[in-house]
């Protein structure tokens, strides 16, 4: 493919009607101008094609529990939903494939149709990033982002200057590392100056924190995000005072882990494993479990944010 071409795919899919359990087997065709269905069984003649969805203003999603919710003939369901302000709820198209492979083909083709230019650009950039000089070993190569970094000194009054001396650059790096450790130590002390960890508000500025979101609202929001492993959010607990809840998606299910304050040596911490692992605030907790799985079924990967679907 090139950025100017579009994927060509056609075949039978089940289309949900207005009734809950009414499904019709329809022959669909994905063309450069959008998604069409045939009014004459498997006829591909343009005269028998009916425009079905404008993919430029729509997104494609997997449908969970389609058999239970909509009486779908198989479990391999997906839908085409117009963007906000681009269509009504009745314009939602719920489709059903006979196998997982067929559903993957259709969803991949539709996403290629929508984002082909961006995907082509990303692919070209990735190939450039992987190129290395002739004769060099892959282990010796560094990402372009690292090659473009230089040591800077901003201590002077005239602004920043590039540090060209390698010894001076190494010394500046060590000083920056020490300054970072001092800032972390100060942050730890400030978080434990009082015995109430819930007075810390560092988490309120992060997109993964959703305030007093309820359990059902959290599950609904994560489902809208796509039910991918590692999608998470943090919210205040409605049942336990001064506690929080880490809501995490794993294997298409949302799990809820209580985050409780723990007192040790007159200082207060947060923990989700009965005090085995302690954190001075929620930000440190999230950063730790983004790298370490710990007692969680999967590492925290993608913060769940409020998105317009």
PDB file of C-alpha atoms in Angstrom:
ATOM      1  CA  UNK A   1       0.000   0.000   0.000  1.00  0.00           C
ATOM      2  CA  UNK A   2       0.896   3.630  -0.451  1.00  0.00           C
ATOM      3  CA  UNK A   3      -0.619   6.601   1.308  1.00  0.00           C
ATOM      4  CA  UNK A   4      -2.832   7.274  -1.722  1.00  0.00           C
ATOM      5  CA  UNK A   5      -4.427   3.818  -1.964  1.00  0.00           C
ATOM      6  CA  UNK A   6      -7.191   2.298   0.153  1.00  0.00           C
ATOM      7  CA  UNK A   7      -7.706  -1.327   1.204  1.00  0.00           C
ATOM      8  CA  UNK A   8     -10.218  -3.258  -0.890  1.00  0.00           C
ATOM      9  CA  UNK A   9     -12.255  -5.853   0.991  1.00  0.00           C
ATOM     10  CA  UNK A  10     -15.690  -7.373   0.497  1.00  0.00           C
ATOM     11  CA  UNK A  11     -17.729 -10.223   1.910  1.00  0.00           C
ATOM     12  CA  UNK A  12     -20.742 -11.236   3.970  1.00  0.00           C
ATOM     13  CA  UNK A  13     -21.439  -9.756   7.402  1.00  0.00           C
ATOM     14  CA  UNK A  14     -24.509  -9.797   9.626  1.00  0.00           C
ATOM     15  CA  UNK A  15     -26.118  -6.387  10.081  1.00  0.00           C
ATOM     16  CA  UNK A  16     -28.291  -5.676  13.113  1.00  0.00           C
ATOM     17  CA  UNK A  17     -31.727  -4.252  12.394  1.00  0.00           C
ATOM     18  CA  UNK A  18     -33.813  -1.981  14.606  1.00  0.00           C
ATOM     19  CA  UNK A  19     -35.240  -4.963  16.476  1.00  0.00           C
ATOM     20  CA  UNK A  20     -33.043  -6.451  19.196  1.00  0.00           C
ATOM     21  CA  UNK A  21     -32.744  -9.904  17.653  1.00  0.00           C
ATOM     22  CA  UNK A  22     -33.214  -9.069  14.005  1.00  0.00           C
ATOM     23  CA  UNK A  23     -30.043  -9.712  12.004  1.00  0.00           C
ATOM     24  CA  UNK A  24     -29.663  -9.834   8.246  1.00  0.00           C
ATOM     25  CA  UNK A  25     -26.824 -11.353   6.250  1.00  0.00           C
ATOM     26  CA  UNK A  26     -25.589  -8.637   3.891  1.00  0.00           C
ATOM     27  CA  UNK A  27     -22.798  -8.428   1.324  1.00  0.00           C
ATOM     28  CA  UNK A  28     -20.523  -5.456   2.161  1.00  0.00           C
ATOM     29  CA  UNK A  29     -17.847  -3.722   0.106  1.00  0.00           C
ATOM     30  CA  UNK A  30     -15.203  -1.299   1.345  1.00  0.00           C
ATOM     31  CA  UNK A  31     -14.372   1.195  -1.394  1.00  0.00           C
ATOM     32  CA  UNK A  32     -12.272   4.333  -1.573  1.00  0.00           C
ATOM     33  CA  UNK A  33     -15.327   6.488  -0.914  1.00  0.00           C
ATOM     34  CA  UNK A  34     -16.649   4.535   2.086  1.00  0.00           C
ATOM     35  CA  UNK A  35     -18.546   1.418   3.167  1.00  0.00           C
ATOM     36  CA  UNK A  36     -21.320   0.061   0.944  1.00  0.00           C
ATOM     37  CA  UNK A  37     -23.764  -2.834   1.085  1.00  0.00           C
ATOM     38  CA  UNK A  38     -25.280  -4.644  -1.863  1.00  0.00           C
ATOM     39  CA  UNK A  39     -29.023  -4.750  -2.396  1.00  0.00           C
ATOM     40  CA  UNK A  40     -28.672  -7.809  -4.660  1.00  0.00           C
ATOM     41  CA  UNK A  41     -27.078 -10.476  -2.470  1.00  0.00           C
ATOM     42  CA  UNK A  42     -23.453 -10.636  -3.689  1.00  0.00           C
ATOM     43  CA  UNK A  43     -23.678  -8.290  -6.660  1.00  0.00           C
ATOM     44  CA  UNK A  44     -20.697  -5.924  -6.830  1.00  0.00           C
ATOM     45  CA  UNK A  45     -22.150  -3.856  -9.633  1.00  0.00           C
ATOM     46  CA  UNK A  46     -22.099  -0.171  -8.543  1.00  0.00           C
ATOM     47  CA  UNK A  47     -25.767   0.093  -9.479  1.00  0.00           C
ATOM     48  CA  UNK A  48     -26.660  -2.302  -6.656  1.00  0.00           C
ATOM     49  CA  UNK A  49     -24.466  -0.730  -3.957  1.00  0.00           C
ATOM     50  CA  UNK A  50     -26.038   1.339  -1.186  1.00  0.00           C
ATOM     51  CA  UNK A  51     -23.964   3.796   0.860  1.00  0.00           C
ATOM     52  CA  UNK A  52     -23.773   2.572   4.462  1.00  0.00           C
ATOM     53  CA  UNK A  53     -21.254   4.603   6.484  1.00  0.00           C
ATOM     54  CA  UNK A  54     -19.007   7.623   6.101  1.00  0.00           C
ATOM     55  CA  UNK A  55     -15.791   6.312   7.622  1.00  0.00           C
ATOM     56  CA  UNK A  56     -14.098   9.712   7.611  1.00  0.00           C
ATOM     57  CA  UNK A  57     -16.386  10.862  10.453  1.00  0.00           C
ATOM     58  CA  UNK A  58     -16.838   7.488  12.163  1.00  0.00           C
ATOM     59  CA  UNK A  59     -14.777   5.138  14.311  1.00  0.00           C
ATOM     60  CA  UNK A  60     -14.769   1.351  14.559  1.00  0.00           C
ATOM     61  CA  UNK A  61     -14.979  -0.487  17.891  1.00  0.00           C
ATOM     62  CA  UNK A  62     -15.238  -4.059  19.120  1.00  0.00           C
ATOM     63  CA  UNK A  63     -18.563  -4.938  20.737  1.00  0.00           C
ATOM     64  CA  UNK A  64     -18.424  -6.835  24.029  1.00  0.00           C
ATOM     65  CA  UNK A  65     -21.118  -9.396  24.880  1.00  0.00           C
ATOM     66  CA  UNK A  66     -22.922  -8.869  21.574  1.00  0.00           C
ATOM     67  CA  UNK A  67     -24.768 -12.180  21.860  1.00  0.00           C
ATOM     68  CA  UNK A  68     -26.198 -11.250  25.239  1.00  0.00           C
ATOM     69  CA  UNK A  69     -26.948  -7.597  24.554  1.00  0.00           C
ATOM     70  CA  UNK A  70     -28.113  -7.723  20.945  1.00  0.00           C
ATOM     71  CA  UNK A  71     -28.812 -11.381  20.203  1.00  0.00           C
ATOM     72  CA  UNK A  72     -25.922 -11.540  17.705  1.00  0.00           C
ATOM     73  CA  UNK A  73     -25.461 -14.813  15.794  1.00  0.00           C
ATOM     74  CA  UNK A  74     -21.749 -15.052  16.816  1.00  0.00           C
ATOM     75  CA  UNK A  75     -19.384 -13.504  19.368  1.00  0.00           C
ATOM     76  CA  UNK A  76     -17.340 -11.658  16.741  1.00  0.00           C
ATOM     77  CA  UNK A  77     -19.076  -8.283  16.748  1.00  0.00           C
ATOM     78  CA  UNK A  78     -17.942  -4.761  15.956  1.00  0.00           C
ATOM     79  CA  UNK A  79     -19.652  -1.444  15.348  1.00  0.00           C
ATOM     80  CA  UNK A  80     -19.205   1.717  13.316  1.00  0.00           C
ATOM     81  CA  UNK A  81     -20.107   4.766  15.374  1.00  0.00           C
ATOM     82  CA  UNK A  82     -20.243   8.363  14.085  1.00  0.00           C
ATOM     83  CA  UNK A  83     -18.143  10.897  15.931  1.00  0.00           C
ATOM     84  CA  UNK A  84     -19.855  13.300  18.287  1.00  0.00           C
ATOM     85  CA  UNK A  85     -21.972  15.862  16.410  1.00  0.00           C
ATOM     86  CA  UNK A  86     -21.535  13.856  13.211  1.00  0.00           C
ATOM     87  CA  UNK A  87     -24.529  11.557  13.479  1.00  0.00           C
ATOM     88  CA  UNK A  88     -27.394  10.300  15.595  1.00  0.00           C
ATOM     89  CA  UNK A  89     -27.495   7.196  17.761  1.00  0.00           C
ATOM     90  CA  UNK A  90     -29.681   5.480  15.189  1.00  0.00           C
ATOM     91  CA  UNK A  91     -26.797   5.806  12.705  1.00  0.00           C
ATOM     92  CA  UNK A  92     -24.761   3.360  14.772  1.00  0.00           C
ATOM     93  CA  UNK A  93     -24.086   0.223  12.687  1.00  0.00           C
ATOM     94  CA  UNK A  94     -23.575  -3.017  14.622  1.00  0.00           C
ATOM     95  CA  UNK A  95     -22.025  -5.788  12.523  1.00  0.00           C
ATOM     96  CA  UNK A  96     -21.223  -9.422  13.170  1.00  0.00           C
ATOM     97  CA  UNK A  97     -18.600 -11.628  11.488  1.00  0.00           C
ATOM     98  CA  UNK A  98     -18.557 -15.405  11.351  1.00  0.00           C
ATOM     99  CA  UNK A  99     -14.975 -15.766  12.673  1.00  0.00           C
ATOM    100  CA  UNK A 100     -12.474 -13.736  14.645  1.00  0.00           C
ATOM    101  CA  UNK A 101     -10.199 -13.603  11.598  1.00  0.00           C
ATOM    102  CA  UNK A 102     -12.909 -12.004   9.463  1.00  0.00           C
ATOM    103  CA  UNK A 103     -13.661  -9.418  12.161  1.00  0.00           C
ATOM    104  CA  UNK A 104      -9.956  -8.565  12.453  1.00  0.00           C
ATOM    105  CA  UNK A 105      -9.685  -8.172   8.669  1.00  0.00           C
ATOM    106  CA  UNK A 106     -12.617  -5.767   8.497  1.00  0.00           C
ATOM    107  CA  UNK A 107     -11.569  -3.683  11.510  1.00  0.00           C
ATOM    108  CA  UNK A 108      -7.966  -3.468  10.274  1.00  0.00           C
ATOM    109  CA  UNK A 109      -9.113  -2.469   6.791  1.00  0.00           C
ATOM    110  CA  UNK A 110     -11.389   0.267   8.151  1.00  0.00           C
ATOM    111  CA  UNK A 111      -8.612   1.654  10.360  1.00  0.00           C
ATOM    112  CA  UNK A 112      -6.211   1.594   7.403  1.00  0.00           C
ATOM    113  CA  UNK A 113      -8.854   3.432   5.403  1.00  0.00           C
ATOM    114  CA  UNK A 114      -9.061   6.161   8.065  1.00  0.00           C
ATOM    115  CA  UNK A 115      -5.413   6.544   9.077  1.00  0.00           C
ATOM    116  CA  UNK A 116      -3.469   5.356   6.031  1.00  0.00           C
ATOM    117  CA  UNK A 117      -1.463   8.580   5.591  1.00  0.00           C
ATOM    118  CA  UNK A 118      -0.492   8.759   9.259  1.00  0.00           C
ATOM    119  CA  UNK A 119       0.380   5.044   9.372  1.00  0.00           C
ATOM    120  CA  UNK A 120       2.470   5.385   6.223  1.00  0.00           C
ATOM    121  CA  UNK A 121       4.319   8.341   7.744  1.00  0.00           C
ATOM    122  CA  UNK A 122       4.908   6.472  11.015  1.00  0.00           C
ATOM    123  CA  UNK A 123       6.216   3.459   9.090  1.00  0.00           C
ATOM    124  CA  UNK A 124       8.690   5.576   7.116  1.00  0.00           C
ATOM    125  CA  UNK A 125       9.908   7.268  10.298  1.00  0.00           C
ATOM    126  CA  UNK A 126      10.378   3.911  12.014  1.00  0.00           C
ATOM    127  CA  UNK A 127      12.496   2.659   9.101  1.00  0.00           C
ATOM    128  CA  UNK A 128      14.698   5.751   9.307  1.00  0.00           C
ATOM    129  CA  UNK A 129      15.111   5.275  13.061  1.00  0.00           C
ATOM    130  CA  UNK A 130      16.251   1.670  12.593  1.00  0.00           C
ATOM    131  CA  UNK A 131      18.907   2.518  10.022  1.00  0.00           C
ATOM    132  CA  UNK A 132      22.470   2.441  11.317  1.00  0.00           C
ATOM    133  CA  UNK A 133      25.844   3.258   9.674  1.00  0.00           C
ATOM    134  CA  UNK A 134      27.416   0.473   7.628  1.00  0.00           C
ATOM    135  CA  UNK A 135      29.619  -1.848   9.615  1.00  0.00           C
ATOM    136  CA  UNK A 136      28.196  -0.843  13.003  1.00  0.00           C
ATOM    137  CA  UNK A 137      26.537  -3.357  15.271  1.00  0.00           C
ATOM    138  CA  UNK A 138      22.877  -2.946  16.242  1.00  0.00           C
ATOM    139  CA  UNK A 139      23.838  -2.880  19.916  1.00  0.00           C
ATOM    140  CA  UNK A 140      26.070   0.154  19.314  1.00  0.00           C
ATOM    141  CA  UNK A 141      23.362   2.233  17.679  1.00  0.00           C
ATOM    142  CA  UNK A 142      21.380   4.819  19.643  1.00  0.00           C
ATOM    143  CA  UNK A 143      17.955   6.267  18.966  1.00  0.00           C
ATOM    144  CA  UNK A 144      17.873   9.509  17.033  1.00  0.00           C
ATOM    145  CA  UNK A 145      16.363  11.205  20.069  1.00  0.00           C
ATOM    146  CA  UNK A 146      19.490  10.450  22.119  1.00  0.00           C
ATOM    147  CA  UNK A 147      21.832  11.610  19.347  1.00  0.00           C
ATOM    148  CA  UNK A 148      20.078  14.972  19.267  1.00  0.00           C
ATOM    149  CA  UNK A 149      20.537  15.622  23.023  1.00  0.00           C
ATOM    150  CA  UNK A 150      23.367  17.899  24.170  1.00  0.00           C
ATOM    151  CA  UNK A 151      24.551  19.011  27.602  1.00  0.00           C
ATOM    152  CA  UNK A 152      23.480  22.571  28.479  1.00  0.00           C
ATOM    153  CA  UNK A 153      24.482  25.045  31.177  1.00  0.00           C
ATOM    154  CA  UNK A 154      21.844  27.600  32.218  1.00  0.00           C
ATOM    155  CA  UNK A 155      23.680  29.060  35.225  1.00  0.00           C
ATOM    156  CA  UNK A 156      24.977  32.139  33.404  1.00  0.00           C
ATOM    157  CA  UNK A 157      23.133  35.427  32.989  1.00  0.00           C
ATOM    158  CA  UNK A 158      23.427  35.413  29.199  1.00  0.00           C
ATOM    159  CA  UNK A 159      21.234  32.320  28.834  1.00  0.00           C
ATOM    160  CA  UNK A 160      22.075  28.700  28.111  1.00  0.00           C
ATOM    161  CA  UNK A 161      25.278  27.468  26.520  1.00  0.00           C
ATOM    162  CA  UNK A 162      26.275  24.101  25.068  1.00  0.00           C
ATOM    163  CA  UNK A 163      28.824  22.180  27.166  1.00  0.00           C
ATOM    164  CA  UNK A 164      31.369  20.866  24.682  1.00  0.00           C
ATOM    165  CA  UNK A 165      33.945  19.536  27.162  1.00  0.00           C
ATOM    166  CA  UNK A 166      33.051  15.842  27.907  1.00  0.00           C
ATOM    167  CA  UNK A 167      34.453  16.042  31.466  1.00  0.00           C
ATOM    168  CA  UNK A 168      32.399  19.160  32.248  1.00  0.00           C
ATOM    169  CA  UNK A 169      29.303  17.536  30.700  1.00  0.00           C
ATOM    170  CA  UNK A 170      29.721  14.434  32.899  1.00  0.00           C
ATOM    171  CA  UNK A 171      30.114  16.611  35.986  1.00  0.00           C
ATOM    172  CA  UNK A 172      26.940  18.542  35.077  1.00  0.00           C
ATOM    173  CA  UNK A 173      25.070  15.230  34.691  1.00  0.00           C
ATOM    174  CA  UNK A 174      26.163  14.084  38.162  1.00  0.00           C
ATOM    175  CA  UNK A 175      25.117  17.404  39.705  1.00  0.00           C
ATOM    176  CA  UNK A 176      21.692  17.155  38.050  1.00  0.00           C
ATOM    177  CA  UNK A 177      21.278  13.613  39.405  1.00  0.00           C
ATOM    178  CA  UNK A 178      22.113  14.770  42.938  1.00  0.00           C
ATOM    179  CA  UNK A 179      19.678  17.690  42.626  1.00  0.00           C
ATOM    180  CA  UNK A 180      16.955  15.260  41.497  1.00  0.00           C
ATOM    181  CA  UNK A 181      17.550  13.011  44.523  1.00  0.00           C
ATOM    182  CA  UNK A 182      17.351  16.030  46.823  1.00  0.00           C
ATOM    183  CA  UNK A 183      14.032  17.058  45.277  1.00  0.00           C
ATOM    184  CA  UNK A 184      12.651  13.529  45.763  1.00  0.00           C
ATOM    185  CA  UNK A 185      13.819  13.461  49.381  1.00  0.00           C
ATOM    186  CA  UNK A 186      12.213  16.859  50.017  1.00  0.00           C
ATOM    187  CA  UNK A 187       8.979  15.660  48.420  1.00  0.00           C
ATOM    188  CA  UNK A 188       9.006  12.575  50.675  1.00  0.00           C
ATOM    189  CA  UNK A 189       9.542  14.687  53.792  1.00  0.00           C
ATOM    190  CA  UNK A 190       6.798  17.138  52.850  1.00  0.00           C
ATOM    191  CA  UNK A 191       4.361  14.289  52.211  1.00  0.00           C
ATOM    192  CA  UNK A 192       4.995  12.921  55.708  1.00  0.00           C
ATOM    193  CA  UNK A 193       5.026  16.154  57.723  1.00  0.00           C
ATOM    194  CA  UNK A 194       1.560  15.283  58.981  1.00  0.00           C
ATOM    195  CA  UNK A 195      -0.168  12.010  59.759  1.00  0.00           C
ATOM    196  CA  UNK A 196      -2.847  12.338  57.097  1.00  0.00           C
ATOM    197  CA  UNK A 197      -1.676  11.186  53.653  1.00  0.00           C
ATOM    198  CA  UNK A 198      -4.968  12.141  52.041  1.00  0.00           C
ATOM    199  CA  UNK A 199      -4.050  15.833  52.443  1.00  0.00           C
ATOM    200  CA  UNK A 200      -1.552  15.441  49.574  1.00  0.00           C
ATOM    201  CA  UNK A 201      -3.031  16.691  46.309  1.00  0.00           C
ATOM    202  CA  UNK A 202      -0.240  15.803  43.870  1.00  0.00           C
ATOM    203  CA  UNK A 203      -2.483  13.197  42.209  1.00  0.00           C
ATOM    204  CA  UNK A 204      -5.254  15.680  41.368  1.00  0.00           C
ATOM    205  CA  UNK A 205      -3.362  17.117  38.399  1.00  0.00           C
ATOM    206  CA  UNK A 206      -2.893  13.763  36.635  1.00  0.00           C
ATOM    207  CA  UNK A 207      -5.279  12.412  33.970  1.00  0.00           C
ATOM    208  CA  UNK A 208      -5.608   9.006  35.651  1.00  0.00           C
ATOM    209  CA  UNK A 209      -7.284  10.510  38.742  1.00  0.00           C
ATOM    210  CA  UNK A 210     -11.074  10.799  38.475  1.00  0.00           C
ATOM    211  CA  UNK A 211     -12.117  12.142  41.862  1.00  0.00           C
ATOM    212  CA  UNK A 212     -15.267  10.605  43.332  1.00  0.00           C
ATOM    213  CA  UNK A 213     -16.187   8.476  40.314  1.00  0.00           C
ATOM    214  CA  UNK A 214     -18.472   5.582  41.258  1.00  0.00           C
ATOM    215  CA  UNK A 215     -17.656   1.915  40.638  1.00  0.00           C
ATOM    216  CA  UNK A 216     -20.142   1.580  37.775  1.00  0.00           C
ATOM    217  CA  UNK A 217     -19.035   4.859  36.198  1.00  0.00           C
ATOM    218  CA  UNK A 218     -15.401   3.716  36.359  1.00  0.00           C
ATOM    219  CA  UNK A 219     -16.258   0.407  34.679  1.00  0.00           C
ATOM    220  CA  UNK A 220     -18.261   2.206  32.001  1.00  0.00           C
ATOM    221  CA  UNK A 221     -15.421   4.642  31.312  1.00  0.00           C
ATOM    222  CA  UNK A 222     -12.832   1.860  31.008  1.00  0.00           C
ATOM    223  CA  UNK A 223     -15.136  -0.064  28.673  1.00  0.00           C
ATOM    224  CA  UNK A 224     -15.391   3.003  26.451  1.00  0.00           C
ATOM    225  CA  UNK A 225     -11.600   3.190  26.433  1.00  0.00           C
ATOM    226  CA  UNK A 226     -11.473  -0.243  24.774  1.00  0.00           C
ATOM    227  CA  UNK A 227     -11.062  -2.864  27.562  1.00  0.00           C
ATOM    228  CA  UNK A 228      -7.351  -3.286  26.819  1.00  0.00           C
ATOM    229  CA  UNK A 229      -5.076  -4.892  29.409  1.00  0.00           C
ATOM    230  CA  UNK A 230      -3.448  -2.242  31.581  1.00  0.00           C
ATOM    231  CA  UNK A 231      -6.011   0.556  31.131  1.00  0.00           C
ATOM    232  CA  UNK A 232      -6.478   2.071  34.590  1.00  0.00           C
ATOM    233  CA  UNK A 233      -7.748   4.958  36.674  1.00  0.00           C
ATOM    234  CA  UNK A 234      -7.661   5.993  40.326  1.00  0.00           C
ATOM    235  CA  UNK A 235     -10.694   7.290  42.223  1.00  0.00           C
ATOM    236  CA  UNK A 236     -11.799   8.018  45.763  1.00  0.00           C
ATOM    237  CA  UNK A 237     -13.483   5.180  47.604  1.00  0.00           C
ATOM    238  CA  UNK A 238     -17.165   5.645  48.448  1.00  0.00           C
ATOM    239  CA  UNK A 239     -17.197   2.821  51.000  1.00  0.00           C
ATOM    240  CA  UNK A 240     -13.950   3.401  52.916  1.00  0.00           C
ATOM    241  CA  UNK A 241     -13.070   6.795  54.307  1.00  0.00           C
ATOM    242  CA  UNK A 242      -9.665   8.239  53.339  1.00  0.00           C
ATOM    243  CA  UNK A 243      -9.082   5.361  50.902  1.00  0.00           C
ATOM    244  CA  UNK A 244      -8.758   5.236  47.127  1.00  0.00           C
ATOM    245  CA  UNK A 245      -9.507   2.586  44.501  1.00  0.00           C
ATOM    246  CA  UNK A 246      -7.292   1.531  41.601  1.00  0.00           C
ATOM    247  CA  UNK A 247      -9.583   0.305  38.793  1.00  0.00           C
ATOM    248  CA  UNK A 248      -7.686  -1.817  36.271  1.00  0.00           C
ATOM    249  CA  UNK A 249      -8.669  -3.702  33.105  1.00  0.00           C
ATOM    250  CA  UNK A 250      -7.403  -7.269  32.644  1.00  0.00           C
ATOM    251  CA  UNK A 251      -8.719  -9.925  30.256  1.00  0.00           C
ATOM    252  CA  UNK A 252     -11.769  -7.833  29.293  1.00  0.00           C
ATOM    253  CA  UNK A 253     -12.783  -7.392  32.942  1.00  0.00           C
ATOM    254  CA  UNK A 254     -12.399  -4.439  35.295  1.00  0.00           C
ATOM    255  CA  UNK A 255     -10.780  -5.216  38.643  1.00  0.00           C
ATOM    256  CA  UNK A 256     -10.863  -2.859  41.632  1.00  0.00           C
ATOM    257  CA  UNK A 257      -7.987  -2.719  44.157  1.00  0.00           C
ATOM    258  CA  UNK A 258      -8.418  -0.770  47.377  1.00  0.00           C
ATOM    259  CA  UNK A 259      -5.610   1.686  48.205  1.00  0.00           C
ATOM    260  CA  UNK A 260      -5.417   2.182  51.967  1.00  0.00           C
ATOM    261  CA  UNK A 261      -3.367   4.550  54.156  1.00  0.00           C
ATOM    262  CA  UNK A 262      -0.844   2.725  56.359  1.00  0.00           C
ATOM    263  CA  UNK A 263       0.960   4.241  59.351  1.00  0.00           C
ATOM    264  CA  UNK A 264       4.617   3.292  59.951  1.00  0.00           C
ATOM    265  CA  UNK A 265       6.900   4.952  62.513  1.00  0.00           C
ATOM    266  CA  UNK A 266       4.604   7.931  62.857  1.00  0.00           C
ATOM    267  CA  UNK A 267       4.425   8.493  59.100  1.00  0.00           C
ATOM    268  CA  UNK A 268       1.614   7.717  56.687  1.00  0.00           C
ATOM    269  CA  UNK A 269       1.901   5.837  53.387  1.00  0.00           C
ATOM    270  CA  UNK A 270      -0.326   4.255  50.737  1.00  0.00           C
ATOM    271  CA  UNK A 271      -0.434   0.538  49.947  1.00  0.00           C
ATOM    272  CA  UNK A 272      -2.489  -1.977  47.950  1.00  0.00           C
ATOM    273  CA  UNK A 273      -0.850  -5.121  49.380  1.00  0.00           C
ATOM    274  CA  UNK A 274      -1.557  -4.787  53.117  1.00  0.00           C
ATOM    275  CA  UNK A 275       1.516  -2.660  53.787  1.00  0.00           C
ATOM    276  CA  UNK A 276       4.118  -4.858  52.099  1.00  0.00           C
ATOM    277  CA  UNK A 277       4.928  -2.121  49.569  1.00  0.00           C
ATOM    278  CA  UNK A 278       4.565   1.474  50.783  1.00  0.00           C
ATOM    279  CA  UNK A 279       4.324   4.725  48.816  1.00  0.00           C
ATOM    280  CA  UNK A 280       4.443   8.321  50.009  1.00  0.00           C
ATOM    281  CA  UNK A 281       1.666   9.396  47.609  1.00  0.00           C
ATOM    282  CA  UNK A 282      -0.534   8.117  44.785  1.00  0.00           C
ATOM    283  CA  UNK A 283       1.828   9.402  42.112  1.00  0.00           C
ATOM    284  CA  UNK A 284       4.671   7.251  43.422  1.00  0.00           C
ATOM    285  CA  UNK A 285       2.287   4.287  43.624  1.00  0.00           C
ATOM    286  CA  UNK A 286       1.203   4.658  39.991  1.00  0.00           C
ATOM    287  CA  UNK A 287       4.768   5.164  38.752  1.00  0.00           C
ATOM    288  CA  UNK A 288       5.889   2.000  40.566  1.00  0.00           C
ATOM    289  CA  UNK A 289       3.131  -0.215  39.162  1.00  0.00           C
ATOM    290  CA  UNK A 290       3.711   1.124  35.658  1.00  0.00           C
ATOM    291  CA  UNK A 291       7.091  -0.648  35.817  1.00  0.00           C
ATOM    292  CA  UNK A 292       6.441  -3.471  38.292  1.00  0.00           C
ATOM    293  CA  UNK A 293       3.397  -5.727  38.227  1.00  0.00           C
ATOM    294  CA  UNK A 294       3.651  -6.620  41.913  1.00  0.00           C
ATOM    295  CA  UNK A 295       0.383  -8.077  43.190  1.00  0.00           C
ATOM    296  CA  UNK A 296      -1.532  -6.726  40.187  1.00  0.00           C
ATOM    297  CA  UNK A 297      -2.425  -9.055  37.282  1.00  0.00           C
ATOM    298  CA  UNK A 298      -0.753  -6.688  34.796  1.00  0.00           C
ATOM    299  CA  UNK A 299       1.353  -3.508  34.825  1.00  0.00           C
ATOM    300  CA  UNK A 300      -0.423  -0.174  34.552  1.00  0.00           C
ATOM    301  CA  UNK A 301      -0.086   0.824  30.906  1.00  0.00           C
ATOM    302  CA  UNK A 302      -2.591   3.405  29.727  1.00  0.00           C
ATOM    303  CA  UNK A 303      -4.356   5.966  31.947  1.00  0.00           C
ATOM    304  CA  UNK A 304      -8.081   6.093  31.297  1.00  0.00           C
ATOM    305  CA  UNK A 305      -9.143   9.604  30.401  1.00  0.00           C
ATOM    306  CA  UNK A 306     -12.503  11.106  29.525  1.00  0.00           C
ATOM    307  CA  UNK A 307     -12.678  10.827  25.752  1.00  0.00           C
ATOM    308  CA  UNK A 308     -15.459  11.812  23.356  1.00  0.00           C
ATOM    309  CA  UNK A 309     -16.754   8.711  21.586  1.00  0.00           C
TER     310      UNK A 309
END
